[in-house]
Coordinates of C-alpha atoms in Angstrom, one line a residue:
M183 CA 56.8 94.9 117.9
A184 CA 56.6 95.3 121.7
G185 CA 60.2 94.3 122.0
Y186 CA 61.2 97.0 119.4
Q187 CA 59.1 99.6 121.4
D188 CA 61.0 98.8 124.6
L189 CA 64.3 99.1 122.7
L190 CA 63.4 102.5 121.3
R191 CA 62.5 103.7 124.8
T192 CA 66.1 103.1 125.9
P193 CA 67.7 106.6 126.3
G194 CA 69.5 107.8 123.2
V195 CA 68.7 104.8 121.0
A196 CA 66.0 106.3 118.9
R197 CA 67.9 109.5 118.2
I198 CA 71.2 107.9 117.3
I199 CA 69.4 105.4 114.9
I200 CA 67.6 108.3 113.2
A201 CA 70.7 110.5 113.0
Q202 CA 72.9 107.8 111.6
L203 CA 70.3 106.9 109.0
V204 CA 70.2 110.5 107.8
A205 CA 74.0 110.7 107.8
R206 CA 74.2 107.5 105.8
F207 CA 71.4 108.5 103.4
P208 CA 73.9 109.4 100.7
N209 CA 74.9 105.7 100.6
G210 CA 71.6 105.0 98.9
M211 CA 72.0 107.9 96.4
T212 CA 75.6 108.3 95.4
S213 CA 76.0 105.1 93.3
L214 CA 72.8 105.9 91.3
A215 CA 73.7 109.6 90.9
I216 CA 77.2 108.9 89.7
L217 CA 76.0 106.1 87.4
M218 CA 73.4 108.4 85.8
H219 CA 75.8 111.4 85.7
V220 CA 78.8 109.7 84.2
E221 CA 76.7 107.7 81.7
Q222 CA 74.9 110.9 80.7
I223 CA 78.1 112.8 80.2
T224 CA 80.1 110.0 78.4
G225 CA 77.4 107.8 76.9
Y226 CA 79.0 104.6 78.4
Y227 CA 77.5 102.4 81.1
A228 CA 80.9 100.6 81.4
A229 CA 82.6 104.0 82.1
A230 CA 80.1 104.7 84.8
G231 CA 80.8 101.3 86.3
L232 CA 84.5 101.9 86.3
V233 CA 84.0 105.2 88.2
L234 CA 81.8 103.5 90.7
A235 CA 84.5 100.8 91.1
A236 CA 87.2 103.4 91.7
T237 CA 85.0 105.0 94.3
S238 CA 84.3 101.8 96.1
V239 CA 87.9 100.8 96.1
G240 CA 88.7 104.0 97.9
Q241 CA 86.0 103.3 100.4
A242 CA 87.3 99.8 100.8
I243 CA 90.8 101.1 101.7
A244 CA 89.4 103.7 104.1
G245 CA 87.1 101.3 106.0
P246 CA 89.4 99.5 108.4
V247 CA 92.0 102.3 108.4
A248 CA 89.5 105.1 109.4
S249 CA 88.0 102.7 112.0
R250 CA 91.4 102.4 113.7
W251 CA 91.9 106.2 113.5
M252 CA 88.7 106.6 115.5
G253 CA 90.3 104.6 118.3
R254 CA 93.4 106.8 118.2
W255 CA 92.0 110.3 117.6
G256 CA 88.3 110.0 118.4
S257 CA 85.2 109.7 116.3
R258 CA 84.4 113.3 115.9
P259 CA 87.7 114.6 114.5
V260 CA 88.0 111.7 112.0
I261 CA 84.4 111.7 110.8
G262 CA 84.3 115.5 110.5
T263 CA 87.5 115.8 108.5
M264 CA 86.4 113.0 106.1
I265 CA 83.0 114.6 105.5
G266 CA 84.7 117.8 104.3
I267 CA 87.0 116.0 101.9
C268 CA 84.3 113.7 100.6
A269 CA 82.0 116.7 99.9
A270 CA 84.7 118.5 98.0
A271 CA 85.4 115.5 95.8
L272 CA 81.7 115.0 95.0
I273 CA 81.4 118.7 94.0
A274 CA 84.4 118.3 91.7
I275 CA 82.7 115.2 90.0
T276 CA 79.6 117.3 89.6
T277 CA 81.2 120.3 87.9
L278 CA 84.1 118.7 86.1
H279 CA 82.4 118.6 82.7
L280 CA 81.8 122.3 82.9
V281 CA 85.5 123.2 83.2
V282 CA 87.4 120.8 81.0
P283 CA 87.7 121.2 77.2
E284 CA 84.8 119.6 75.2
A285 CA 87.3 117.3 73.4
M286 CA 88.0 115.5 76.7
V287 CA 84.3 114.7 77.2
R288 CA 83.8 112.9 73.9
G289 CA 84.8 109.4 73.0
D290 CA 85.6 108.0 69.5
G291 CA 83.6 104.9 69.9
S292 CA 86.5 102.6 70.6
V293 CA 88.0 104.1 73.8
F294 CA 86.6 106.0 76.7
P295 CA 86.9 109.8 76.7
P296 CA 89.7 111.2 78.8
I297 CA 87.2 112.7 81.3
V298 CA 86.4 109.2 82.5
F299 CA 89.9 108.7 84.0
I300 CA 89.7 112.1 85.9
Y301 CA 86.3 110.9 87.2
M302 CA 87.9 107.7 88.4
V303 CA 90.6 109.7 90.4
L304 CA 88.0 112.0 91.9
G305 CA 85.8 109.0 92.7
F306 CA 88.7 107.3 94.4
I307 CA 89.3 110.4 96.6
A308 CA 85.7 110.6 97.5
G309 CA 85.8 106.9 98.4
L310 CA 88.9 107.3 100.6
A311 CA 87.1 110.1 102.5
T312 CA 83.7 108.4 103.0
P313 CA 83.0 108.9 106.7
P314 CA 83.0 105.6 108.7
I315 CA 79.6 106.3 110.4
Q316 CA 78.5 102.7 110.0
S317 CA 81.5 101.4 111.9
A318 CA 81.2 104.1 114.5
V319 CA 77.5 103.5 115.3
R320 CA 77.8 99.7 115.4
T321 CA 80.6 100.0 117.8
I322 CA 78.6 102.4 120.0
Y323 CA 75.4 100.2 120.1
P324 CA 76.8 97.6 122.6
K325 CA 77.4 100.4 125.1
M326 CA 73.9 101.8 124.8
V327 CA 71.8 98.6 125.5
N328 CA 72.0 95.5 127.5
S329 CA 73.3 92.3 125.9
R330 CA 69.8 90.8 125.6
Q331 CA 68.7 93.8 123.4
L332 CA 71.7 93.7 121.1
T333 CA 70.5 91.2 118.5
P334 CA 67.1 92.9 118.2
L335 CA 68.9 96.2 117.8
F336 CA 71.0 94.9 115.0
S337 CA 67.9 93.5 113.3
L338 CA 66.1 96.8 113.7
D339 CA 69.1 98.7 112.4
A340 CA 69.4 96.4 109.4
S341 CA 65.7 96.8 108.7
L342 CA 65.4 100.6 109.2
Q343 CA 68.4 101.2 106.9
E344 CA 66.2 99.9 104.2
I345 CA 64.3 103.2 104.5
I346 CA 67.4 104.6 102.9
W347 CA 67.0 102.2 99.9
I348 CA 63.3 102.8 99.7
I349 CA 63.4 106.6 99.7
A350 CA 66.9 107.5 98.4
P351 CA 66.6 105.8 94.9
V352 CA 63.3 107.3 94.3
L353 CA 64.4 110.8 95.4
I354 CA 67.7 110.8 93.5
T355 CA 66.1 109.3 90.4
L356 CA 63.3 112.0 90.4
V357 CA 65.8 114.8 91.0
S358 CA 68.3 113.6 88.4
T359 CA 65.8 112.7 85.7
Q360 CA 63.2 115.5 86.2
I361 CA 65.8 118.3 86.8
N362 CA 69.4 117.1 86.0
T363 CA 72.2 115.0 87.5
V364 CA 74.1 118.1 88.6
V365 CA 71.3 119.0 91.0
G366 CA 71.1 115.4 92.1
L367 CA 74.8 115.3 93.1
F368 CA 74.5 118.6 94.9
T369 CA 71.6 117.3 96.9
I370 CA 73.8 114.4 98.0
V371 CA 76.5 116.8 99.2
A372 CA 73.9 118.8 101.2
I373 CA 72.6 115.7 103.0
L374 CA 76.2 114.4 103.6
V375 CA 77.2 117.6 105.3
G376 CA 73.9 118.2 107.2
G377 CA 73.3 114.6 108.3
G378 CA 76.9 114.1 109.2
T379 CA 77.0 117.2 111.4
W380 CA 73.8 116.1 113.2
F381 CA 75.3 112.7 114.0
L382 CA 78.5 114.3 115.3
V383 CA 76.8 116.6 117.7
L384 CA 74.9 113.8 119.5
P385 CA 76.1 113.3 123.1
E386 CA 76.4 109.5 122.6
V387 CA 79.0 110.0 119.9
G388 CA 81.2 111.9 122.3
R389 CA 80.4 109.8 125.4
V390 CA 81.3 106.4 124.0
R391 CA 85.1 106.3 123.5
I392 CA 86.2 103.7 121.0
P393 CA 89.3 102.1 122.5
Q394 CA 92.4 101.8 120.5
S395 CA 93.0 98.2 119.4
R396 CA 96.0 96.5 120.9
R397 CA 96.2 93.9 118.0
G398 CA 98.1 94.4 114.8
F399 CA 96.3 95.9 111.9
G400 CA 94.4 93.2 110.0
K401 CA 94.8 90.5 112.7
V402 CA 91.1 90.6 113.4
L403 CA 90.5 88.9 110.0
G404 CA 92.0 85.8 111.7
K405 CA 88.6 85.4 113.3
P406 CA 86.7 83.0 111.0
A407 CA 83.4 84.8 111.7
V408 CA 84.8 88.2 110.7
L409 CA 86.4 86.7 107.6
L410 CA 83.2 85.0 106.6
A411 CA 81.2 88.2 107.3
T412 CA 83.5 90.1 105.0
V413 CA 83.3 87.5 102.2
V414 CA 79.6 87.1 102.4
G415 CA 79.0 90.8 102.6
F416 CA 81.1 91.2 99.4
L417 CA 78.8 88.8 97.6
L418 CA 75.5 90.1 99.0
I419 CA 76.2 93.8 98.3
G420 CA 77.7 92.9 94.9
A421 CA 74.4 91.3 94.0
C422 CA 72.5 94.4 95.2
T423 CA 74.6 96.9 93.2
A424 CA 74.3 94.7 90.1
V425 CA 70.5 94.9 90.6
E426 CA 70.7 98.7 90.7
A427 CA 72.6 98.9 87.4
G428 CA 70.2 96.4 85.8
V429 CA 67.1 98.3 86.9
I430 CA 68.5 101.6 85.6
A431 CA 69.4 99.9 82.3
T432 CA 66.0 98.3 82.0
F433 CA 63.9 101.4 82.6
G434 CA 66.3 104.2 81.5
H435 CA 66.4 107.8 82.7
G436 CA 63.1 109.0 81.4
G437 CA 60.7 108.1 84.2
V438 CA 60.4 107.1 87.8
E439 CA 60.0 103.3 87.2
A440 CA 63.6 102.6 88.1
G441 CA 63.4 104.3 91.5
L442 CA 60.0 102.7 92.3
V443 CA 61.2 99.2 91.4
L444 CA 64.3 99.6 93.6
A445 CA 62.1 100.9 96.3
V446 CA 60.0 97.7 96.4
F447 CA 63.2 95.7 96.6
S448 CA 63.9 97.5 99.9
V449 CA 60.3 97.2 101.1
G450 CA 60.7 93.4 100.9
S451 CA 64.0 93.7 102.8
L452 CA 62.4 96.0 105.5
A453 CA 59.6 93.5 106.1
G454 CA 62.0 90.5 106.2
G455 CA 64.3 92.3 108.6
L456 CA 61.5 93.3 111.1
V457 CA 60.2 89.7 111.2
S458 CA 63.6 88.1 111.5
G459 CA 64.4 90.2 114.7
A460 CA 62.5 87.6 116.8
I461 CA 64.1 84.6 115.2
P462 CA 67.2 83.2 116.9
I463 CA 70.4 83.1 114.8
S464 CA 71.7 79.6 114.1
R465 CA 74.7 78.5 112.1
W466 CA 72.4 77.9 109.1
A467 CA 70.6 81.3 109.3
M468 CA 72.9 83.0 106.7
A469 CA 72.6 80.2 104.1
R470 CA 68.8 80.1 104.4
R471 CA 68.5 83.9 104.0
L472 CA 70.8 84.2 101.1
L473 CA 69.0 81.3 99.3
I474 CA 65.8 83.5 99.3
V475 CA 67.8 86.3 97.7
A476 CA 69.3 84.0 95.0
V477 CA 65.9 82.5 94.1
G478 CA 64.2 85.9 93.8
L479 CA 66.9 87.3 91.6
A480 CA 67.3 84.2 89.4
V481 CA 63.8 84.6 87.8
I482 CA 64.2 88.2 86.7
P483 CA 66.2 87.6 83.4
F484 CA 63.0 85.9 82.1
F485 CA 61.0 89.1 82.6
V486 CA 63.4 91.5 80.8
N487 CA 61.2 92.2 77.8
P488 CA 60.7 95.9 77.0
E489 CA 57.6 95.1 74.9
W490 CA 55.7 93.4 77.8
V491 CA 53.4 95.9 79.6
G492 CA 53.7 93.9 82.8
Q493 CA 57.4 94.0 83.0
P494 CA 57.7 96.5 85.9
W495 CA 55.2 94.5 88.0
A496 CA 57.0 91.2 87.3
I497 CA 60.5 92.5 88.1
G498 CA 59.1 94.4 91.2
T499 CA 57.5 91.2 92.5
A500 CA 60.6 89.2 92.0
L501 CA 62.7 91.9 93.7
T502 CA 60.3 92.0 96.6
L503 CA 60.8 88.3 97.2
A504 CA 64.6 88.6 96.9
G505 CA 64.6 91.6 99.3
I506 CA 63.0 89.5 102.0
G507 CA 66.3 87.9 102.6
V508 CA 68.6 91.0 102.4
A509 CA 68.1 92.7 105.8
P510 CA 67.9 89.4 107.7
A511 CA 71.3 88.4 106.1
L512 CA 72.8 91.8 107.1
A513 CA 71.5 91.3 110.6
V514 CA 73.4 88.0 110.8
L515 CA 76.5 89.8 109.6
F516 CA 76.3 92.5 112.3
A517 CA 75.6 90.1 115.1
M518 CA 78.2 87.5 114.2
T519 CA 80.9 90.2 113.9
T520 CA 80.1 91.8 117.3
A521 CA 79.9 88.4 119.0
S522 CA 83.2 87.2 117.8
V523 CA 85.6 90.0 118.7
K524 CA 86.7 92.1 121.7
F525 CA 85.1 95.5 122.1
S526 CA 88.4 97.3 121.2
D527 CA 88.4 95.3 117.9
T528 CA 84.8 95.9 116.9
A529 CA 85.4 99.2 115.0
E530 CA 88.2 97.6 112.8
A531 CA 86.1 94.4 112.4
F532 CA 83.2 96.4 111.1
G533 CA 85.6 98.4 109.0
W534 CA 86.7 95.2 107.2
V535 CA 83.1 94.0 106.9
A536 CA 82.3 97.3 105.3
T537 CA 85.3 97.0 103.0
G538 CA 84.1 93.6 101.8
Q539 CA 80.7 95.1 101.1
L540 CA 82.2 98.1 99.2
I541 CA 84.6 95.9 97.1
G542 CA 81.6 93.7 96.4
G543 CA 79.6 96.8 95.3
A544 CA 82.5 97.8 93.0
A545 CA 82.7 94.3 91.5
G546 CA 78.9 94.1 91.1
S547 CA 78.6 97.5 89.4
A548 CA 81.6 96.9 87.1
L549 CA 80.5 93.4 86.1
A550 CA 76.9 94.5 85.5
G551 CA 78.1 97.5 83.5
F552 CA 80.1 95.4 81.1
L553 CA 77.4 92.8 80.8
I554 CA 74.8 95.4 80.1
D555 CA 76.9 96.8 77.3
G556 CA 77.5 93.2 76.0
I557 CA 74.2 91.4 76.3
G558 CA 71.7 93.9 77.6
P559 CA 70.0 94.5 81.0
A560 CA 69.4 90.8 81.6
G561 CA 73.2 90.4 82.1
A562 CA 73.1 92.5 85.2
Y563 CA 70.4 90.3 86.8
I564 CA 72.3 87.1 85.9
A565 CA 75.4 88.6 87.6
A566 CA 73.3 89.5 90.7
A567 CA 71.7 86.0 91.0
G568 CA 75.1 84.4 90.5
L569 CA 76.7 86.4 93.3
A570 CA 73.9 85.6 95.7
L571 CA 74.1 81.9 94.8
V572 CA 77.9 81.9 95.5
G573 CA 77.1 83.5 98.8
T574 CA 74.7 80.7 99.6
V575 CA 77.2 78.1 98.7
V576 CA 79.9 79.7 100.8
S577 CA 77.6 79.9 103.8
T578 CA 76.7 76.2 103.4
V579 CA 80.2 74.9 102.9
F580 CA 81.7 76.9 105.8
V581 CA 78.6 76.7 108.1
R582 CA 80.8 75.7 111.1
G583 CA 82.5 79.1 110.9
F584 CA 79.3 80.9 111.8
P585 CA 78.6 81.3 115.5
D586 CA 75.4 79.8 117.0
L587 CA 73.7 82.6 118.8
R588 CA 70.5 80.8 119.7
H589 CA 71.6 80.4 123.3
R590 CA 73.9 83.4 123.8
D591 CA 73.8 87.2 123.2
A592 CA 75.7 89.1 120.5
A593 CA 77.7 91.3 122.9
P594 CA 81.4 91.7 122.1
I595 CA 84.0 89.8 124.1
P596 CA 85.1 91.9 127.1
D597 CA 88.6 93.4 126.9
T598 CA 90.9 92.2 129.6
A599 CA 94.2 93.6 130.7
P600 CA 96.7 92.6 133.5
I601 CA 96.3 94.5 136.8
Q602 CA 98.8 95.0 139.6
T603 CA 98.1 93.2 142.8
V604 CA 99.6 93.7 146.3
S605 CA 101.0 90.5 147.8

């Protein structure tokens, strides 16, 4: 903890961590809010999963593109514009059922109601306009601390972001179930605009200029570490979003159990992330950490029995175990990405990693939605455990593609350029 205290005393580090956490707070609320809102309006979990998938596909497309835009036009203009468009799209999703004919809201039992497809378009727009705050801040970090502090900073960041997943699910579940989903979505819009504005006015955001990459678009994926980070992030976040859908389907909309169970998942992740900050990152670090996630998730289907009074405790305990591996695995993703590319390529690299995570989130949500409708809530946990297990296998088979950071720092490779000399 002393190392973390020294890190937070570095000028600007504490405030940019807090500001970006608030700005990204909607990330822990939007999926649940849209899931509950669309399911409540249409009566279909699968429809809600499709809307989430469309939203995540839009985010996936925007990730690397917006990251390169920041190198061309600057962080503030790009992020500010995208916040405005994203907020407008979320407001449209929130109020759509109030302005369309009632016949468009109803399904006939065999096909989805027409409103679902409009929701998908609006979700796609909202996804395209999701501000790239994660890519921006993780590109700024290496310019704020020395190379020795970078790996602990990524571990701290990965751990503290679990505060989002501890508080946000409980907050949005309480607001959406105890008031209504419309108020829940408007709450997200308020935090998106307020938190995003706070992040943009910080001096560090204006002071650190993200250089424009000189490489062709997408070439950074040629780096094995970046490609592996993208694929593993896809599988890890897919598992997490499948868990979200499974918990909502298990405990329903009538109480706070869903939010509390998801919160303990994040508590485990927070604890694991803080402890892992002092552990050197070897090539096998990812495989070991994902194995913890897979084992914790694999036992949950055996506990999905609504008549068992201990169900919330059993599922919560298993999710706490699974969570212990989540933040440490994310810390490996961040460190291996930064350490494998030049500084001018870090924003795009993190954009692709974020894209992998978002597509994984879409796949996990959609797969879980269809399995819930088909075989019940246990299907979502089976999907989550399967995705985490595949991630473990990938990390084992391709272990040589992961950098060994036990004897080097995670700083990006310096950019070099030819200079003129006088002979």
